[in-house]
CSV table of C-alpha atoms and ligand atoms in Angstrom, one decimal:
chain,number,residue,atom,x,y,z
A,1,MET,CA,7.3,-42.1,17.8
A,2,ASP,CA,9.1,-39.2,19.4
A,3,ILE,CA,7.7,-35.6,19.3
A,4,LEU,CA,9.8,-34.6,16.3
A,5,GLN,CA,8.6,-37.5,14.2
A,6,LYS,CA,5.1,-36.8,15.3
A,7,ALA,CA,5.4,-33.1,14.5
A,8,LEU,CA,6.8,-34.0,11.0
A,9,ALA,CA,3.9,-36.4,10.5
A,10,ARG,CA,1.5,-33.6,11.5
A,11,GLU,CA,0.0,-35.6,14.3
A,12,HIS,CA,-2.5,-33.6,16.4
A,13,LEU,CA,-0.4,-32.3,19.4
A,14,SER,CA,-1.0,-29.5,21.8
A,15,ALA,CA,1.2,-26.4,22.0
A,16,GLN,CA,2.4,-27.7,25.3
A,17,GLU,CA,3.4,-31.0,23.8
A,18,LEU,CA,5.1,-29.4,20.8
A,19,SER,CA,7.1,-27.0,23.0
A,20,LYS,CA,9.2,-30.1,23.9
A,21,LEU,CA,10.7,-29.7,20.4
A,22,TYR,CA,12.9,-27.0,22.0
A,23,GLU,CA,14.5,-29.8,24.1
A,24,TYR,CA,16.1,-31.4,21.0
A,25,ASP,CA,19.7,-30.3,20.3
A,26,ILE,CA,19.9,-27.6,17.8
A,27,PHE,CA,21.4,-29.7,15.0
A,28,THR,CA,18.7,-32.3,15.1
A,29,LEU,CA,16.1,-29.6,14.7
A,30,ALA,CA,18.2,-27.8,12.0
A,31,ASP,CA,18.6,-31.1,10.1
A,32,ALA,CA,14.8,-31.7,10.0
A,33,ALA,CA,14.2,-28.1,9.0
A,34,GLN,CA,16.9,-28.1,6.4
A,35,GLN,CA,15.5,-31.2,4.7
A,36,ILE,CA,12.3,-29.3,4.2
A,37,ARG,CA,13.9,-26.0,3.2
A,38,THR,CA,16.4,-27.7,0.8
A,39,GLY,CA,13.7,-29.9,-0.7
A,40,LEU,CA,11.7,-26.7,-1.5
A,41,TYR,CA,14.5,-24.3,-2.6
A,42,GLY,CA,17.9,-26.0,-2.7
A,43,LYS,CA,20.5,-23.3,-1.9
A,44,LYS,CA,18.4,-20.4,-2.9
A,45,VAL,CA,18.1,-17.4,-0.6
A,46,PHE,CA,15.4,-14.9,-1.6
A,47,PHE,CA,15.4,-11.1,-1.1
A,48,ASN,CA,13.7,-8.2,-2.7
A,49,ASN,CA,14.4,-4.6,-3.6
A,50,ASN,CA,12.0,-2.7,-1.3
A,51,ARG,CA,11.5,0.5,0.6
A,52,HIS,CA,9.7,0.8,3.9
A,53,ILE,CA,7.8,4.0,4.4
A,54,ASN,CA,6.1,4.9,7.8
A,55,PRO,CA,4.0,8.0,7.2
A,56,SER,CA,3.6,8.9,10.9
A,57,ASN,CA,4.6,7.9,14.4
A,58,ILE,CA,1.7,9.6,16.3
A,59,CYS,CA,-0.4,6.7,17.6
A,60,ALA,CA,-3.7,6.4,19.4
A,61,ASP,CA,-2.6,3.0,20.8
A,62,VAL,CA,0.2,2.2,23.3
A,63,CYS,CA,2.0,-1.1,22.7
A,64,LYS,CA,4.6,-1.6,25.5
A,65,PHE,CA,7.2,-3.0,23.1
A,66,CYS,CA,7.1,-0.1,20.6
A,67,ALA,CA,9.9,2.4,20.5
A,68,PHE,CA,8.7,3.9,17.2
A,69,SER,CA,5.5,5.6,18.3
A,70,ALA,CA,5.9,9.1,19.7
A,71,SER,CA,5.9,9.1,23.5
A,72,ARG,CA,8.1,10.2,26.3
A,73,LYS,CA,10.7,7.6,25.1
A,74,ASN,CA,10.6,9.0,21.6
A,75,PRO,CA,9.7,12.7,21.8
A,76,ASN,CA,9.9,13.3,18.0
A,77,PRO,CA,6.3,13.1,16.6
A,78,TYR,CA,5.9,13.4,12.8
A,79,SER,CA,3.1,13.1,10.3
A,80,MET,CA,3.8,13.2,6.5
A,81,GLY,CA,1.3,14.5,4.0
A,82,ILE,CA,0.4,12.7,0.9
A,83,ASP,CA,2.8,14.7,-1.2
A,84,GLU,CA,5.7,13.9,1.1
A,85,VAL,CA,5.0,10.2,1.0
A,86,LEU,CA,4.6,10.4,-2.8
A,87,SER,CA,7.9,12.1,-3.1
A,88,LEU,CA,9.6,9.4,-1.0
A,89,ALA,CA,7.9,6.7,-3.2
A,90,HIS,CA,9.3,8.4,-6.3
A,91,LYS,CA,12.8,8.5,-4.8
A,92,ALA,CA,12.5,4.9,-3.7
A,93,TYR,CA,11.6,3.8,-7.2
A,94,GLU,CA,14.5,5.8,-8.7
A,95,ASN,CA,16.7,3.9,-6.3
A,96,GLY,CA,15.5,0.6,-7.6
A,97,ALA,CA,12.6,-0.3,-5.2
A,98,LYS,CA,10.1,-2.6,-6.7
A,99,GLU,CA,8.0,-2.8,-3.6
A,100,LEU,CA,6.7,-0.1,-1.2
A,101,HIS,CA,6.0,-1.4,2.3
A,102,ILE,CA,3.8,1.3,3.9
A,103,VAL,CA,2.7,0.9,7.5
A,104,SER,CA,1.9,3.7,9.9
A,105,SER,CA,0.9,4.4,13.5
A,106,HIS,CA,-2.8,4.8,14.3
A,107,ASN,CA,-2.8,8.5,13.8
A,108,PRO,CA,-6.0,10.2,14.9
A,109,ASN,CA,-5.2,13.2,12.7
A,110,TYR,CA,-5.4,11.1,9.5
A,111,THR,CA,-8.9,10.5,8.2
A,112,TYR,CA,-10.2,7.2,6.8
A,113,GLU,CA,-10.1,8.7,3.2
A,114,TRP,CA,-6.5,9.9,3.7
A,115,TYR,CA,-5.1,6.4,3.4
A,116,PHE,CA,-7.0,5.5,0.2
A,117,GLU,CA,-6.2,8.8,-1.4
A,118,LEU,CA,-2.6,8.1,-0.7
A,119,PHE,CA,-2.7,4.6,-2.2
A,120,ARG,CA,-4.6,5.9,-5.3
A,121,ALA,CA,-2.0,8.6,-5.8
A,122,ILE,CA,0.9,6.2,-5.5
A,123,LYS,CA,-0.6,3.7,-7.9
A,124,LYS,CA,-1.4,6.4,-10.4
A,125,ALA,CA,2.1,7.7,-10.3
A,126,LEU,CA,3.9,4.4,-10.0
A,127,PRO,CA,1.7,1.6,-11.3
A,128,GLN,CA,4.6,-0.8,-11.8
A,129,VAL,CA,5.5,-0.8,-8.1
A,130,HIS,CA,4.0,-3.4,-5.8
A,131,LEU,CA,2.1,-1.7,-2.9
A,132,LYS,CA,2.3,-3.7,0.3
A,133,ALA,CA,0.3,-1.7,2.8
A,134,LEU,CA,-1.7,-1.7,6.1
A,135,THR,CA,-1.3,-4.3,8.8
A,136,ALA,CA,-4.4,-6.0,10.1
A,137,ALA,CA,-4.0,-3.8,13.2
A,138,GLU,CA,-4.4,-0.7,10.9
A,139,VAL,CA,-7.3,-2.3,9.1
A,140,ASP,CA,-8.9,-2.9,12.5
A,141,TYR,CA,-8.2,0.7,13.5
A,142,LEU,CA,-9.7,2.0,10.3
A,143,ASP,CA,-12.8,-0.1,11.0
A,144,ARG,CA,-13.0,1.4,14.5
A,145,ILE,CA,-12.8,5.0,13.4
A,146,SER,CA,-15.2,4.6,10.4
A,147,ASN,CA,-17.6,1.9,11.6
A,148,LYS,CA,-17.5,0.4,8.1
A,149,GLY,CA,-16.5,-3.1,9.1
A,150,TYR,CA,-13.1,-4.7,8.3
A,151,LYS,CA,-14.5,-6.3,5.1
A,152,ARG,CA,-15.3,-2.8,3.6
A,153,VAL,CA,-11.8,-1.6,4.6
A,154,LEU,CA,-10.2,-4.5,2.8
A,155,GLU,CA,-12.4,-3.8,-0.3
A,156,ASP,CA,-11.4,-0.2,-0.2
A,157,MET,CA,-7.7,-1.3,-0.1
A,158,LEU,CA,-8.3,-3.5,-3.1
A,159,ALA,CA,-10.1,-0.7,-5.0
A,160,SER,CA,-7.3,1.8,-4.3
A,161,GLY,CA,-4.5,-0.4,-5.5
A,162,VAL,CA,-3.1,-2.2,-2.5
A,163,ASP,CA,-1.5,-5.4,-3.8
A,164,SER,CA,-0.7,-7.3,-0.6
A,165,MET,CA,-0.7,-7.0,3.1
A,166,PRO,CA,2.3,-7.1,5.4
A,167,GLY,CA,2.4,-9.4,8.4
A,168,GLY,CA,2.7,-6.8,11.2
A,169,GLY,CA,0.5,-6.5,14.2
A,170,ALA,CA,0.3,-10.2,15.0
A,171,GLU,CA,2.7,-9.9,18.0
A,172,ILE,CA,1.8,-13.0,20.1
A,173,PHE,CA,-1.6,-14.5,19.8
A,174,ASP,CA,-1.9,-15.8,23.3
A,175,GLU,CA,-4.6,-13.5,24.8
A,176,LYS,CA,-2.9,-13.1,28.2
A,177,VAL,CA,0.5,-12.1,26.9
A,178,ARG,CA,-1.2,-10.0,24.2
A,179,ARG,CA,-3.3,-8.1,26.8
A,180,TYR,CA,-0.1,-7.3,28.7
A,181,ILE,CA,2.1,-6.2,25.8
A,182,CYS,CA,-0.4,-4.4,23.6
A,183,LYS,CA,-3.8,-4.0,25.3
A,184,GLY,CA,-6.5,-2.5,23.0
A,185,LYS,CA,-4.8,-3.6,19.8
A,186,VAL,CA,-6.6,-5.8,17.2
A,187,SER,CA,-7.5,-9.1,18.9
A,188,SER,CA,-5.8,-12.3,17.7
A,189,GLN,CA,-9.0,-13.7,16.3
A,190,ARG,CA,-9.7,-10.5,14.4
A,191,TRP,CA,-6.1,-10.4,13.1
A,192,LEU,CA,-6.6,-13.9,11.6
A,193,GLU,CA,-10.1,-13.1,10.3
A,194,ILE,CA,-8.8,-10.0,8.5
A,195,HIS,CA,-6.0,-11.9,6.8
A,196,GLN,CA,-8.4,-14.8,5.9
A,197,HIS,CA,-10.8,-12.4,4.3
A,198,TRP,CA,-8.1,-10.7,2.4
A,199,HIS,CA,-7.0,-14.1,1.1
A,200,SER,CA,-10.6,-14.9,0.1
A,201,LEU,CA,-10.4,-11.8,-2.1
A,202,GLY,CA,-7.6,-13.5,-3.9
A,203,LYS,CA,-4.8,-11.5,-2.3
A,204,MET,CA,-1.6,-12.6,-0.4
A,205,SER,CA,-0.2,-11.5,2.9
A,206,ASN,CA,2.5,-12.3,5.4
A,207,ALA,CA,2.4,-13.2,9.1
A,208,THR,CA,4.8,-12.1,11.8
A,209,MET,CA,5.4,-13.2,15.4
A,210,LEU,CA,7.1,-10.9,17.9
A,211,PHE,CA,9.2,-13.1,20.2
A,212,GLY,CA,12.0,-12.9,22.7
A,213,HIS,CA,10.2,-10.7,25.3
A,214,ILE,CA,7.9,-12.1,28.0
A,215,GLU,CA,6.4,-14.9,26.1
A,216,GLU,CA,7.1,-18.6,26.8
A,217,ARG,CA,8.0,-21.2,24.2
A,218,GLU,CA,4.5,-22.6,24.4
A,219,HIS,CA,3.1,-19.2,23.3
A,220,ARG,CA,5.3,-19.2,20.2
A,221,ILE,CA,4.1,-22.7,19.3
A,222,ASP,CA,0.5,-21.7,19.9
A,223,HIS,CA,1.0,-18.7,17.6
A,224,MET,CA,2.4,-21.0,14.8
A,225,LEU,CA,-0.4,-23.5,15.2
A,226,ARG,CA,-3.1,-20.8,14.9
A,227,LEU,CA,-1.4,-19.6,11.7
A,228,ARG,CA,-1.2,-23.1,10.3
A,229,ALA,CA,-4.9,-23.7,11.1
A,230,ALA,CA,-5.9,-20.4,9.5
A,231,GLN,CA,-3.9,-21.2,6.4
A,232,SER,CA,-5.6,-24.6,6.1
A,233,GLU,CA,-9.0,-23.0,6.5
A,234,THR,CA,-8.3,-20.5,3.7
A,235,ASP,CA,-7.2,-23.4,1.5
A,236,LYS,CA,-10.7,-24.8,1.9
A,237,VAL,CA,-12.7,-21.5,1.6
A,238,ALA,CA,-10.8,-20.0,-1.4
A,239,ASN,CA,-10.2,-23.4,-2.9
A,240,LYS,CA,-6.6,-22.5,-3.6
A,241,GLN,CA,-3.2,-22.6,-1.8
A,242,GLY,CA,-3.5,-20.5,1.3
A,243,GLY,CA,-2.8,-16.8,1.2
A,244,PHE,CA,0.1,-16.5,3.7
A,245,ASN,CA,3.3,-16.3,1.7
A,246,ALA,CA,5.8,-15.9,4.5
A,247,PHE,CA,6.2,-16.3,8.2
A,248,ILE,CA,8.4,-13.8,9.9
A,249,PRO,CA,9.6,-14.3,13.4
A,250,LEU,CA,10.5,-10.8,14.6
A,251,LEU,CA,13.1,-10.8,17.4
A,252,TYR,CA,12.2,-8.2,20.1
A,253,GLN,CA,14.5,-5.2,20.2
A,254,ARG,CA,15.0,-4.0,23.7
A,255,GLN,CA,15.8,-0.2,23.7
A,256,ASN,CA,13.5,2.8,24.3
A,257,ASN,CA,10.3,1.1,25.1
A,258,PHE,CA,8.1,0.3,28.1
A,259,LEU,CA,8.3,-3.5,28.2
A,260,LYS,CA,10.4,-4.6,31.1
A,261,VAL,CA,12.2,-7.7,30.0
A,262,THR,CA,15.1,-9.2,32.0
A,263,SER,CA,16.2,-12.2,30.0
A,264,PHE,CA,16.7,-12.5,26.3
A,265,PRO,CA,16.8,-15.5,24.1
A,266,SER,CA,20.2,-17.0,23.2
A,267,GLY,CA,21.3,-17.4,19.6
A,268,GLN,CA,20.5,-21.1,19.9
A,269,GLU,CA,17.0,-20.3,21.1
A,270,ILE,CA,16.4,-18.0,18.2
A,271,LEU,CA,17.7,-20.5,15.6
A,272,LYS,CA,15.6,-23.3,17.2
A,273,THR,CA,12.5,-21.0,16.8
A,274,ILE,CA,13.3,-20.7,13.1
A,275,SER,CA,13.8,-24.4,12.6
A,276,ILE,CA,10.6,-25.2,14.5
A,277,ALA,CA,8.7,-22.7,12.4
A,278,ARG,CA,9.9,-24.5,9.2
A,279,ILE,CA,8.9,-27.8,10.7
A,280,LEU,CA,5.4,-26.8,11.9
A,281,LEU,CA,4.4,-24.3,9.2
A,282,ASP,CA,4.4,-26.8,6.4
A,283,ASN,CA,1.6,-25.0,4.6
A,284,ILE,CA,3.3,-21.6,4.6
A,285,PRO,CA,5.9,-21.5,1.7
A,286,HIS,CA,8.5,-19.1,3.1
A,287,ILE,CA,10.3,-18.5,6.4
A,288,LYS,CA,11.8,-15.0,6.5
A,289,ALA,CA,14.8,-14.3,8.6
A,290,TYR,CA,14.3,-10.5,8.8
A,291,TRP,CA,17.8,-9.1,9.0
A,292,ALA,CA,16.6,-5.9,10.6
A,293,THR,CA,15.7,-7.7,13.8
A,294,LEU,CA,18.1,-10.6,13.7
A,295,GLY,CA,21.1,-8.7,12.5
A,296,LEU,CA,22.7,-9.5,9.2
A,297,ASN,CA,25.0,-12.3,10.4
A,298,LEU,CA,22.3,-14.3,12.3
A,299,ALA,CA,19.9,-13.8,9.4
A,300,ILE,CA,22.5,-15.4,7.1
A,301,VAL,CA,23.1,-18.2,9.6
A,302,ALA,CA,19.3,-18.8,9.9
A,303,GLN,CA,19.4,-19.8,6.2
A,304,ASP,CA,21.0,-23.0,7.4
A,305,PHE,CA,18.3,-23.5,10.0
A,306,GLY,CA,15.1,-23.5,7.9
A,307,ALA,CA,14.8,-19.9,6.7
A,308,ASP,CA,14.9,-19.1,2.9
A,309,ASP,CA,14.4,-15.4,2.8
A,310,MET,CA,16.0,-12.2,4.2
A,311,ASP,CA,13.4,-9.5,3.4
A,312,GLY,CA,15.1,-6.8,1.3
A,313,THR,CA,17.1,-3.7,0.9
A,314,ILE,CA,14.5,-1.7,3.0
A,315,GLN,CA,16.4,1.7,2.2
A,316,LEU,CA,15.1,3.2,5.5
A,317,GLU,CA,13.9,1.3,8.5
A,318,SER,CA,12.2,3.2,11.4
A,319,ILE,CA,10.4,0.7,13.7
A,320,GLN,CA,13.1,-1.8,14.7
A,321,SER,CA,15.9,0.8,14.6
A,322,ALA,CA,14.0,3.0,17.1
A,323,ALA,CA,14.3,0.1,19.5
A,324,GLY,CA,18.0,-0.4,18.9
A,325,ALA,CA,18.3,-2.5,15.7
A,326,LYS,CA,21.2,-1.5,13.3
A,327,SER,CA,18.9,-1.3,10.3
A,328,LYS,CA,18.1,2.4,10.0
A,329,SER,CA,19.7,2.9,6.6
A,330,GLY,CA,18.9,-0.4,5.0
A,331,LEU,CA,21.4,-2.3,2.8
A,332,SER,CA,22.5,-1.9,-0.8
A,333,LYS,CA,21.5,-4.7,-3.1
A,334,HIS,CA,25.2,-5.4,-3.7
A,335,GLU,CA,25.9,-5.8,0.0
A,336,LEU,CA,22.9,-8.1,0.5
A,337,VAL,CA,23.9,-10.3,-2.5
A,338,CYS,CA,27.6,-10.5,-1.4
A,339,GLN,CA,26.6,-11.6,2.1
A,340,ILE,CA,24.3,-14.3,0.7
A,341,LYS,CA,26.8,-15.6,-1.8
A,342,ASP,CA,29.8,-15.4,0.6
A,343,ALA,CA,27.8,-17.8,2.9
A,344,GLY,CA,27.6,-20.3,0.0
A,345,PHE,CA,24.0,-19.7,-1.1
A,346,VAL,CA,22.5,-18.6,-4.4
A,347,ALA,CA,21.0,-15.1,-4.2
A,348,ILE,CA,17.7,-14.8,-5.9
A,349,GLU,CA,16.0,-11.4,-6.3
A,350,ARG,CA,12.3,-12.0,-6.1
A,351,ASP,CA,9.2,-9.9,-6.5
A,352,SER,CA,6.8,-9.3,-3.6
A,353,LEU,CA,4.9,-12.5,-4.4
A,354,TYR,CA,8.0,-14.7,-4.6
A,355,ASN,CA,8.2,-14.9,-8.4
A,356,GLU,CA,11.9,-15.2,-9.2
A,357,LEU,CA,13.3,-12.2,-11.0
A,358,ALA,CA,17.0,-12.9,-11.3
A,359,GLU,CA,19.9,-15.0,-9.9
A,360,CYS,CA,22.4,-12.3,-8.8
B,401,V47,O1,4.0,-5.5,14.2
B,401,V47,C1,7.5,-3.2,17.0
B,401,V47,C2,7.3,-5.1,15.4
B,401,V47,C3,6.2,-5.0,13.4
B,401,V47,C4,9.4,-3.8,18.0
B,401,V47,O2,5.3,-8.5,6.2
B,401,V47,C5,9.1,-4.7,16.9
B,401,V47,O3,7.1,-8.7,5.0
B,401,V47,C6,11.0,-5.9,17.4
B,401,V47,O4,5.5,-6.3,10.6
B,401,V47,N1,11.3,-5.1,18.5
B,401,V47,C7,6.2,-4.2,12.1
B,401,V47,N2,9.9,-5.7,16.6
B,401,V47,C8,7.2,-4.7,11.1
B,401,V47,C9,6.6,-5.9,10.3
B,401,V47,C10,7.3,-6.4,9.2
B,401,V47,C11,8.7,-6.2,9.0
B,401,V47,C12,9.3,-6.8,7.9
B,401,V47,C13,8.6,-7.4,6.9
B,401,V47,C14,7.2,-7.6,7.1
B,401,V47,C15,6.5,-8.3,6.0
B,401,V47,C16,6.6,-7.1,8.2
B,401,V47,O5,7.4,-4.5,14.1
B,401,V47,C17,5.1,-4.8,14.4
B,401,V47,C18,5.8,-5.2,15.7
B,401,V47,O6,5.6,-6.6,15.9
B,401,V47,N3,8.0,-4.3,16.4
B,401,V47,N4,8.4,-2.9,18.0
B,401,V47,C19,10.5,-4.1,18.8
B,401,V47,N5,10.8,-3.3,19.9
């Protein structure tokens, strides 16, 4: 059997062996990925009506790839108060958002309680809106400043109304690359433990991977294999389908940051990464082609290479656009739907947990 057949049969192979998947031509990989994707969802492409809110960009940590946090590359620090975030949440809801995706920097001026007061206030004002908040990196940061332990942080999130966790902060799990690009951030093992514990509380989350910078193909595969293993373990512990809903390969955006990268992945390399994700992550239901990092056109093309989701309208995007992505003002639902349909797919508006709301 060749490596692709072995991968599809889930034979035990190392990341190094599986990185040979990249040596297949792009259409062979796409074919294998599309069989899985089409078997699961036919021609459906999922999106949601969401709003990203980033309350502050003042950060105690320094990740080399980050153009969002205030630094000499981004000399515009800001910190919102609870009322300001609440007012944005109200506006987002009036504009149709059904999900608020709230992630922030690690701002030493916010107290532990600030976060939970904010979540309680949002849930009280807008109980019908899904609150997706705090990356595992933020959970780890809140543990570090409070000494409460990450389990307690997760319980406080649950008690204050957080519905699900976003997939940010995973970056690349390989310890050597991680140390170079984001030293001091939550460790890979801790990132996985935090998500697994969240899943054991009966809640869902996503998982990202930042790629296209200094990592090698083998590191991407290793990242996917660690996620697949974590998902299988949760299956056993929680006795239910694992808690990762979607895998989101985030393409590195190159402007205004401190990471010196000299070569960037081609379109083929990006699409192969998406196909390989669909092939290897057979226990994670959705592969999200996040249009804010891929660009709208490539995100649509990715739907023919194993992806089945685009993320959403976003309304205002600050993290990727700070690094050069053309995503600052989000997309209207109309535009997103037209793009999906024009490419021959069926546009499905979903909720945050992938329940289908409407065919558009
Ligand atoms: O973890 C930071 C990434 C992430 C850059 O869960 C960069 O549904 C590219 O996690 N180039 C935050 N990426 C965003 C995120 C996310 C986005 C959309 C949906 C979901 C979800 C999660 O942004 C960070 C980091 O990996 N990031 N800088 C950059 N220069």
